[in-house]
């Protein structure tokens, strides 16, 4: 019985560390894009880069697939978030960071036809602005 609980503890620890590593990697990618496009926020290649980075992640890719999202969807959502959320707080910038969080991305794709202000307010609530 002790071996079972030891194995269970090891499995939980591995899952925890893998999840933490994934979160740090997503944060690192988002911050890299924020830094890269800090002075060129309306660059048309930014939504394409966001889309390609999202496709590389297992969980975010599943959300894209579920909602049949395309680069155009990401571009439209980015423009909406840029309208009301064009400010940065530490390493969080709503028009970019929102796409690298599973719950935020899912909400954005479900409500992509909503107005810009309501989408931005929801993202600000998610990221505690």
PDB file of C-alpha atoms in Angstrom:
ATOM      1  CA  UNK A   1       0.000   0.000   0.000  1.00  0.00           C
ATOM      2  CA  UNK A   2       2.869   2.350   0.779  1.00  0.00           C
ATOM      3  CA  UNK A   3       4.336   1.763  -2.689  1.00  0.00           C
ATOM      4  CA  UNK A   4       1.010   2.700  -4.284  1.00  0.00           C
ATOM      5  CA  UNK A   5       0.851   6.010  -2.402  1.00  0.00           C
ATOM      6  CA  UNK A   6       4.478   6.745  -3.195  1.00  0.00           C
ATOM      7  CA  UNK A   7       3.830   6.168  -6.904  1.00  0.00           C
ATOM      8  CA  UNK A   8       0.696   8.310  -6.696  1.00  0.00           C
ATOM      9  CA  UNK A   9       2.660  11.131  -5.051  1.00  0.00           C
ATOM     10  CA  UNK A  10       5.347  10.909  -7.721  1.00  0.00           C
ATOM     11  CA  UNK A  11       2.711  10.997 -10.486  1.00  0.00           C
ATOM     12  CA  UNK A  12       1.012  14.052  -8.970  1.00  0.00           C
ATOM     13  CA  UNK A  13       4.381  15.806  -8.603  1.00  0.00           C
ATOM     14  CA  UNK A  14       5.269  15.086 -12.241  1.00  0.00           C
ATOM     15  CA  UNK A  15       1.908  16.408 -13.456  1.00  0.00           C
ATOM     16  CA  UNK A  16       2.330  19.527 -11.323  1.00  0.00           C
ATOM     17  CA  UNK A  17       5.826  20.254 -12.626  1.00  0.00           C
ATOM     18  CA  UNK A  18       4.801  19.618 -16.242  1.00  0.00           C
ATOM     19  CA  UNK A  19       1.880  22.029 -15.873  1.00  0.00           C
ATOM     20  CA  UNK A  20       4.100  24.654 -14.293  1.00  0.00           C
ATOM     21  CA  UNK A  21       6.689  24.251 -17.052  1.00  0.00           C
ATOM     22  CA  UNK A  22       3.974  24.647 -19.715  1.00  0.00           C
ATOM     23  CA  UNK A  23       2.662  27.808 -18.041  1.00  0.00           C
ATOM     24  CA  UNK A  24       6.154  29.309 -17.957  1.00  0.00           C
ATOM     25  CA  UNK A  25       6.706  28.442 -21.625  1.00  0.00           C
ATOM     26  CA  UNK A  26       3.429  30.089 -22.663  1.00  0.00           C
ATOM     27  CA  UNK A  27       4.287  33.155 -20.612  1.00  0.00           C
ATOM     28  CA  UNK A  28       7.739  33.273 -22.176  1.00  0.00           C
ATOM     29  CA  UNK A  29       6.284  33.150 -25.703  1.00  0.00           C
ATOM     30  CA  UNK A  30       3.730  35.863 -24.909  1.00  0.00           C
ATOM     31  CA  UNK A  31       6.358  38.155 -23.376  1.00  0.00           C
ATOM     32  CA  UNK A  32       8.646  37.611 -26.376  1.00  0.00           C
ATOM     33  CA  UNK A  33       5.857  38.722 -28.726  1.00  0.00           C
ATOM     34  CA  UNK A  34       5.029  41.689 -26.492  1.00  0.00           C
ATOM     35  CA  UNK A  35       8.661  42.810 -26.575  1.00  0.00           C
ATOM     36  CA  UNK A  36       9.030  42.190 -30.300  1.00  0.00           C
ATOM     37  CA  UNK A  37       5.962  44.245 -31.228  1.00  0.00           C
ATOM     38  CA  UNK A  38       6.138  46.874 -28.461  1.00  0.00           C
ATOM     39  CA  UNK A  39       6.665  49.700 -30.961  1.00  0.00           C
ATOM     40  CA  UNK A  40       4.702  48.181 -33.847  1.00  0.00           C
ATOM     41  CA  UNK A  41       1.406  47.053 -32.300  1.00  0.00           C
ATOM     42  CA  UNK A  42      -0.574  47.153 -35.546  1.00  0.00           C
ATOM     43  CA  UNK A  43       1.857  45.027 -37.535  1.00  0.00           C
ATOM     44  CA  UNK A  44      -0.166  42.643 -39.755  1.00  0.00           C
ATOM     45  CA  UNK A  45       2.202  39.734 -39.072  1.00  0.00           C
ATOM     46  CA  UNK A  46       1.488  39.748 -35.322  1.00  0.00           C
ATOM     47  CA  UNK A  47      -1.823  37.811 -35.523  1.00  0.00           C
ATOM     48  CA  UNK A  48      -0.142  35.262 -37.795  1.00  0.00           C
ATOM     49  CA  UNK A  49       2.665  34.754 -35.273  1.00  0.00           C
ATOM     50  CA  UNK A  50       0.152  34.441 -32.443  1.00  0.00           C
ATOM     51  CA  UNK A  51      -1.783  31.847 -34.435  1.00  0.00           C
ATOM     52  CA  UNK A  52       1.333  29.794 -35.199  1.00  0.00           C
ATOM     53  CA  UNK A  53       2.488  29.872 -31.570  1.00  0.00           C
ATOM     54  CA  UNK A  54      -0.973  28.795 -30.408  1.00  0.00           C
ATOM     55  CA  UNK A  55      -0.970  25.885 -32.852  1.00  0.00           C
ATOM     56  CA  UNK A  56       2.238  24.535 -31.311  1.00  0.00           C
ATOM     57  CA  UNK A  57       0.642  24.119 -27.874  1.00  0.00           C
ATOM     58  CA  UNK A  58      -1.403  20.970 -27.271  1.00  0.00           C
ATOM     59  CA  UNK A  59      -4.212  22.541 -25.222  1.00  0.00           C
ATOM     60  CA  UNK A  60      -4.527  25.788 -27.197  1.00  0.00           C
ATOM     61  CA  UNK A  61      -4.481  23.900 -30.490  1.00  0.00           C
ATOM     62  CA  UNK A  62      -7.442  21.819 -29.307  1.00  0.00           C
ATOM     63  CA  UNK A  63      -9.389  25.010 -28.573  1.00  0.00           C
ATOM     64  CA  UNK A  64      -8.591  26.361 -32.054  1.00  0.00           C
ATOM     65  CA  UNK A  65      -9.733  23.109 -33.599  1.00  0.00           C
ATOM     66  CA  UNK A  66     -12.922  23.004 -31.528  1.00  0.00           C
ATOM     67  CA  UNK A  67     -13.978  26.483 -32.696  1.00  0.00           C
ATOM     68  CA  UNK A  68     -12.602  26.120 -36.261  1.00  0.00           C
ATOM     69  CA  UNK A  69     -10.554  29.272 -35.718  1.00  0.00           C
ATOM     70  CA  UNK A  70      -8.422  30.758 -38.453  1.00  0.00           C
ATOM     71  CA  UNK A  71      -5.799  33.487 -38.659  1.00  0.00           C
ATOM     72  CA  UNK A  72      -8.581  35.891 -39.650  1.00  0.00           C
ATOM     73  CA  UNK A  73     -10.446  35.165 -36.404  1.00  0.00           C
ATOM     74  CA  UNK A  74      -7.305  35.879 -34.398  1.00  0.00           C
ATOM     75  CA  UNK A  75      -6.733  39.052 -36.412  1.00  0.00           C
ATOM     76  CA  UNK A  76     -10.272  40.338 -35.795  1.00  0.00           C
ATOM     77  CA  UNK A  77     -10.089  39.546 -32.089  1.00  0.00           C
ATOM     78  CA  UNK A  78      -6.665  41.180 -31.831  1.00  0.00           C
ATOM     79  CA  UNK A  79      -8.016  44.375 -33.411  1.00  0.00           C
ATOM     80  CA  UNK A  80     -10.968  44.406 -30.999  1.00  0.00           C
ATOM     81  CA  UNK A  81      -8.718  43.925 -27.977  1.00  0.00           C
ATOM     82  CA  UNK A  82      -6.296  46.553 -29.252  1.00  0.00           C
ATOM     83  CA  UNK A  83      -9.062  49.152 -29.426  1.00  0.00           C
ATOM     84  CA  UNK A  84      -9.805  49.197 -25.664  1.00  0.00           C
ATOM     85  CA  UNK A  85      -6.923  47.262 -24.116  1.00  0.00           C
ATOM     86  CA  UNK A  86      -3.840  48.940 -25.557  1.00  0.00           C
ATOM     87  CA  UNK A  87      -1.864  49.160 -22.322  1.00  0.00           C
ATOM     88  CA  UNK A  88       0.630  46.997 -20.527  1.00  0.00           C
ATOM     89  CA  UNK A  89       0.820  45.905 -16.910  1.00  0.00           C
ATOM     90  CA  UNK A  90       4.123  44.204 -16.129  1.00  0.00           C
ATOM     91  CA  UNK A  91       4.359  41.269 -18.556  1.00  0.00           C
ATOM     92  CA  UNK A  92       0.682  41.285 -19.429  1.00  0.00           C
ATOM     93  CA  UNK A  93      -0.670  42.998 -22.510  1.00  0.00           C
ATOM     94  CA  UNK A  94      -4.320  42.175 -23.215  1.00  0.00           C
ATOM     95  CA  UNK A  95      -4.155  42.044 -27.069  1.00  0.00           C
ATOM     96  CA  UNK A  96      -1.422  39.376 -26.934  1.00  0.00           C
ATOM     97  CA  UNK A  97      -1.585  37.623 -23.553  1.00  0.00           C
ATOM     98  CA  UNK A  98      -5.268  36.777 -23.989  1.00  0.00           C
ATOM     99  CA  UNK A  99      -4.470  34.261 -26.712  1.00  0.00           C
ATOM    100  CA  UNK A 100      -2.017  32.280 -24.573  1.00  0.00           C
ATOM    101  CA  UNK A 101      -4.450  31.389 -21.796  1.00  0.00           C
ATOM    102  CA  UNK A 102      -6.834  28.467 -22.338  1.00  0.00           C
ATOM    103  CA  UNK A 103      -9.885  29.976 -20.635  1.00  0.00           C
ATOM    104  CA  UNK A 104      -9.327  33.384 -22.229  1.00  0.00           C
ATOM    105  CA  UNK A 105      -8.855  31.932 -25.717  1.00  0.00           C
ATOM    106  CA  UNK A 106     -11.923  29.762 -25.346  1.00  0.00           C
ATOM    107  CA  UNK A 107     -14.013  32.749 -24.238  1.00  0.00           C
ATOM    108  CA  UNK A 108     -12.721  34.913 -27.089  1.00  0.00           C
ATOM    109  CA  UNK A 109     -13.532  32.326 -29.735  1.00  0.00           C
ATOM    110  CA  UNK A 110     -16.997  31.650 -28.293  1.00  0.00           C
ATOM    111  CA  UNK A 111     -17.822  35.364 -28.202  1.00  0.00           C
ATOM    112  CA  UNK A 112     -15.921  36.597 -31.240  1.00  0.00           C
ATOM    113  CA  UNK A 113     -18.961  38.499 -32.500  1.00  0.00           C
ATOM    114  CA  UNK A 114     -19.318  40.544 -29.280  1.00  0.00           C
ATOM    115  CA  UNK A 115     -18.335  44.194 -29.186  1.00  0.00           C
ATOM    116  CA  UNK A 116     -14.750  45.221 -28.456  1.00  0.00           C
ATOM    117  CA  UNK A 117     -15.401  46.799 -25.080  1.00  0.00           C
ATOM    118  CA  UNK A 118     -17.129  43.783 -23.523  1.00  0.00           C
ATOM    119  CA  UNK A 119     -14.403  41.411 -24.762  1.00  0.00           C
ATOM    120  CA  UNK A 120     -11.667  43.664 -23.410  1.00  0.00           C
ATOM    121  CA  UNK A 121     -13.413  44.060 -20.046  1.00  0.00           C
ATOM    122  CA  UNK A 122     -13.727  40.282 -19.708  1.00  0.00           C
ATOM    123  CA  UNK A 123     -10.029  39.820 -20.508  1.00  0.00           C
ATOM    124  CA  UNK A 124      -9.137  42.516 -17.987  1.00  0.00           C
ATOM    125  CA  UNK A 125     -11.128  40.606 -15.366  1.00  0.00           C
ATOM    126  CA  UNK A 126      -9.411  37.337 -16.249  1.00  0.00           C
ATOM    127  CA  UNK A 127      -5.941  38.897 -15.950  1.00  0.00           C
ATOM    128  CA  UNK A 128      -6.810  41.050 -12.903  1.00  0.00           C
ATOM    129  CA  UNK A 129      -6.215  44.481 -14.427  1.00  0.00           C
TER     130      UNK A 129
END
